[in-house]
PDB file of C-alpha atoms in Angstrom:
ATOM      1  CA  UNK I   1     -13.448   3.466   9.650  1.00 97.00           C
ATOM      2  CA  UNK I   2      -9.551   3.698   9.517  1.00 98.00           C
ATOM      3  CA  UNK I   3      -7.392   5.059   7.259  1.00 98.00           C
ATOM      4  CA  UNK I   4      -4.402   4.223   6.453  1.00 98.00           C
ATOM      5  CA  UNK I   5      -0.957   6.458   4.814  1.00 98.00           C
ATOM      6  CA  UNK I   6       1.698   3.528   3.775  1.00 97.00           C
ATOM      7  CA  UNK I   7       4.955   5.548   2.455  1.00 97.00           C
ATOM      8  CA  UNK I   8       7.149   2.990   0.575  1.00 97.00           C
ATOM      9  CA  UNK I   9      11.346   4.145   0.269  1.00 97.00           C
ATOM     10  CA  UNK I  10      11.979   2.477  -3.205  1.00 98.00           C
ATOM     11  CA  UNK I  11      15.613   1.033  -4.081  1.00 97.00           C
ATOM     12  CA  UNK I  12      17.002   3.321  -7.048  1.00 96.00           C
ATOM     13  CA  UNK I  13      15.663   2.611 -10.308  1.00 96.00           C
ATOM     14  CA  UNK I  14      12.941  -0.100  -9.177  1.00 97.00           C
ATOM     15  CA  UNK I  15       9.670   2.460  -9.329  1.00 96.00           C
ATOM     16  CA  UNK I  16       8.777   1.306 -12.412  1.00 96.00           C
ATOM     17  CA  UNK I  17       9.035  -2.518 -11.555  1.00 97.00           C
ATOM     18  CA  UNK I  18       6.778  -1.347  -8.099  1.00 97.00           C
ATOM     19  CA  UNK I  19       4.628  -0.311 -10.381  1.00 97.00           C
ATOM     20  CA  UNK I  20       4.011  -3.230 -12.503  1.00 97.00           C
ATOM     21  CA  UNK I  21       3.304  -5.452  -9.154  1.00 97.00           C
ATOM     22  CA  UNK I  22       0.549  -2.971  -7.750  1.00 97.00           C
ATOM     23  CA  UNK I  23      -1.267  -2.747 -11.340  1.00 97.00           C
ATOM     24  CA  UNK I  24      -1.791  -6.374 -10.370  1.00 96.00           C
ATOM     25  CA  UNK I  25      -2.791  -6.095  -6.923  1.00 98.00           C
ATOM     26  CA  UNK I  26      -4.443  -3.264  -6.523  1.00 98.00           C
ATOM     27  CA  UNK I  27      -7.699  -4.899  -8.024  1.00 98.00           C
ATOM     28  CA  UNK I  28      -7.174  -7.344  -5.834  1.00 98.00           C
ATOM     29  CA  UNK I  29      -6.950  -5.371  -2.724  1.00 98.00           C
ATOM     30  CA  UNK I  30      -9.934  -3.215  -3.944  1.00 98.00           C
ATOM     31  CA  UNK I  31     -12.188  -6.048  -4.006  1.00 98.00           C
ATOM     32  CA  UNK I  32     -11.548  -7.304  -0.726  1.00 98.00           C
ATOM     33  CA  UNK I  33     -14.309  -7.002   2.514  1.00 98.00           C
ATOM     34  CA  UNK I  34     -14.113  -3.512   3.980  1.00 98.00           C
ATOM     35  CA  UNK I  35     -11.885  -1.846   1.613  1.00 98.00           C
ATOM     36  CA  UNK I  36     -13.138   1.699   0.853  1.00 98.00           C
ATOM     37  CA  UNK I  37     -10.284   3.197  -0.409  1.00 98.00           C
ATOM     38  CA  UNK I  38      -7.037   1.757  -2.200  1.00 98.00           C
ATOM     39  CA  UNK I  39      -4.836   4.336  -3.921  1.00 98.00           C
ATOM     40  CA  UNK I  40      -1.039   4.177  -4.840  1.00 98.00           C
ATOM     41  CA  UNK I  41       0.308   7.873  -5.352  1.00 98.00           C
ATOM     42  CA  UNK I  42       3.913   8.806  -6.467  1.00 97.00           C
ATOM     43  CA  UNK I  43       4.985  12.169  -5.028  1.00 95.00           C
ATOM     44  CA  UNK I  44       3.936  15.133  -7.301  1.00 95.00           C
ATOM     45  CA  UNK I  45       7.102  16.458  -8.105  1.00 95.00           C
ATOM     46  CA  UNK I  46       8.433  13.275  -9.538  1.00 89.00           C
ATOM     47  CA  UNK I  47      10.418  11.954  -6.997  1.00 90.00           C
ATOM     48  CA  UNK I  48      11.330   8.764  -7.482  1.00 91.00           C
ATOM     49  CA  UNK I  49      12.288   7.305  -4.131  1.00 95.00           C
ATOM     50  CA  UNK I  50       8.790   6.876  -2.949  1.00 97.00           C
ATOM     51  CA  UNK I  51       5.549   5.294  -3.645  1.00 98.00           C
ATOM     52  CA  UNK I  52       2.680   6.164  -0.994  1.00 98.00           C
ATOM     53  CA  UNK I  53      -0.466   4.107  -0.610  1.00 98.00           C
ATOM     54  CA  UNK I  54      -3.412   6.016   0.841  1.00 98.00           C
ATOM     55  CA  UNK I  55      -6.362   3.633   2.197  1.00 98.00           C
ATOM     56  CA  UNK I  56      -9.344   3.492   3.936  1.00 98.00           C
ATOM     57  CA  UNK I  57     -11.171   0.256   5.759  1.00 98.00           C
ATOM     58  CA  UNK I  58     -14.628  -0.168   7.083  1.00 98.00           C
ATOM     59  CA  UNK I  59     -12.827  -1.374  10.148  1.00 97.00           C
ATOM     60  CA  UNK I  60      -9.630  -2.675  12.048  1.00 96.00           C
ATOM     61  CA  UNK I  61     -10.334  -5.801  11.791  1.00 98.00           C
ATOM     62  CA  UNK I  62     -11.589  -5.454   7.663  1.00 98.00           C
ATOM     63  CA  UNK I  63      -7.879  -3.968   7.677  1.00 98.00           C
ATOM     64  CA  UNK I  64      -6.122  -6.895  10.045  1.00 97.00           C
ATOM     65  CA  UNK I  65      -7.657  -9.619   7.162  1.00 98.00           C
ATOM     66  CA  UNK I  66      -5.912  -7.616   4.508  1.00 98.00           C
ATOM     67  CA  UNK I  67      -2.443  -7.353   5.850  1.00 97.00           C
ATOM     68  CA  UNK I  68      -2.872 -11.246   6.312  1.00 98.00           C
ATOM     69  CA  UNK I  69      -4.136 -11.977   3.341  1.00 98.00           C
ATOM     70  CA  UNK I  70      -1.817 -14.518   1.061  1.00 97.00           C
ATOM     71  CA  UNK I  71      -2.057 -12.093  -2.321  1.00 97.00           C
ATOM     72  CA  UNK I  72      -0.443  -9.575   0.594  1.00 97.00           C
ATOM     73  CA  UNK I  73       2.019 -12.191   1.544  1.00 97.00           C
ATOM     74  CA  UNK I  74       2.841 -12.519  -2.106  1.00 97.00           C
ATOM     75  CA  UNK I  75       3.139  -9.013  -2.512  1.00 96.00           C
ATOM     76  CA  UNK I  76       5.302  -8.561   0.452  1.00 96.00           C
ATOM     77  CA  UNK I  77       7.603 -11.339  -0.882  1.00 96.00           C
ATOM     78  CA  UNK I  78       7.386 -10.207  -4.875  1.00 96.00           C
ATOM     79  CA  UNK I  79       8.796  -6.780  -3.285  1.00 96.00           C
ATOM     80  CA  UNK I  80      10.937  -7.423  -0.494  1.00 96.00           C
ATOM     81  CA  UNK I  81      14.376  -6.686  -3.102  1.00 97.00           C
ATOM     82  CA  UNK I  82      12.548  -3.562  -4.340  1.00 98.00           C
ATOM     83  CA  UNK I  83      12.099  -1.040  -1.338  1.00 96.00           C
ATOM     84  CA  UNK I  84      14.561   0.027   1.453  1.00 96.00           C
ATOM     85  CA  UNK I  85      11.087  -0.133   3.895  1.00 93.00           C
ATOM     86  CA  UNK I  86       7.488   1.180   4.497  1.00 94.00           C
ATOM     87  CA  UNK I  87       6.479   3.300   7.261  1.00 97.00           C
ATOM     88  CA  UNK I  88       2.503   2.564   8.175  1.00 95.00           C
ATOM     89  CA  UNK I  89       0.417   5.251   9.913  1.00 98.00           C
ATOM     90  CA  UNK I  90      -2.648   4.179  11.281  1.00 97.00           C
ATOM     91  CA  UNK I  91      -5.389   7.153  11.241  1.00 98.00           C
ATOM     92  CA  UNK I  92      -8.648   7.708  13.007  1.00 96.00           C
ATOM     93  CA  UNK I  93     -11.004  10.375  11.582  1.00 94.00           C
ATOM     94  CA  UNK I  94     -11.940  12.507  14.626  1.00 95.00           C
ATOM     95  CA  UNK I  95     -14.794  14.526  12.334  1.00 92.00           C
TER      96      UNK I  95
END
């Protein structure tokens, strides 16, 4: 298994519009091979300048057909005006 923490720095005003994209996806995503896990989170105190996604896959590989996936290509492309970046960290659970 691997999880995975993607942290998403949103432009100004566009959480909302982020929001309407992964209500489509994330079905999509959590009916894919190997996907355990599939959550989008917005920081607890309201910030707005992030969106996190915390996931889980059966395997690297289970993960490796996700990220090139086309419905991830679309995403990537749907979003690419409405985030400064992503930051991906890759975790193995040790327990």
């Amino acid at each position: 298994m691997i999880h995975v923490v993607a942290r998403m720095e949103l432009n100004p005003g566009c959480q909302d519009k982020m929001l309407a994209v992964m209500k489509d996806l994330v079905p999509v995503v959590r009916a894919e091979d190997g996907c355990i896990t599939y959550n989008p989170c917005l920081d607890k105190d309201g910030n707005e300048t992030f969106l996190t996604i915390v996931e889980a896959w059966e395997s690297e590989a289970h993960l490796k057909a996700h990220l090139d996936s086309v419905h991830m290509a679309e995403y990537r492309e749907a979003v690419k005006d409405l985030r400064k970046g992503s930051t991906l960290y890759l975790l193995n659970p040790v327990l």
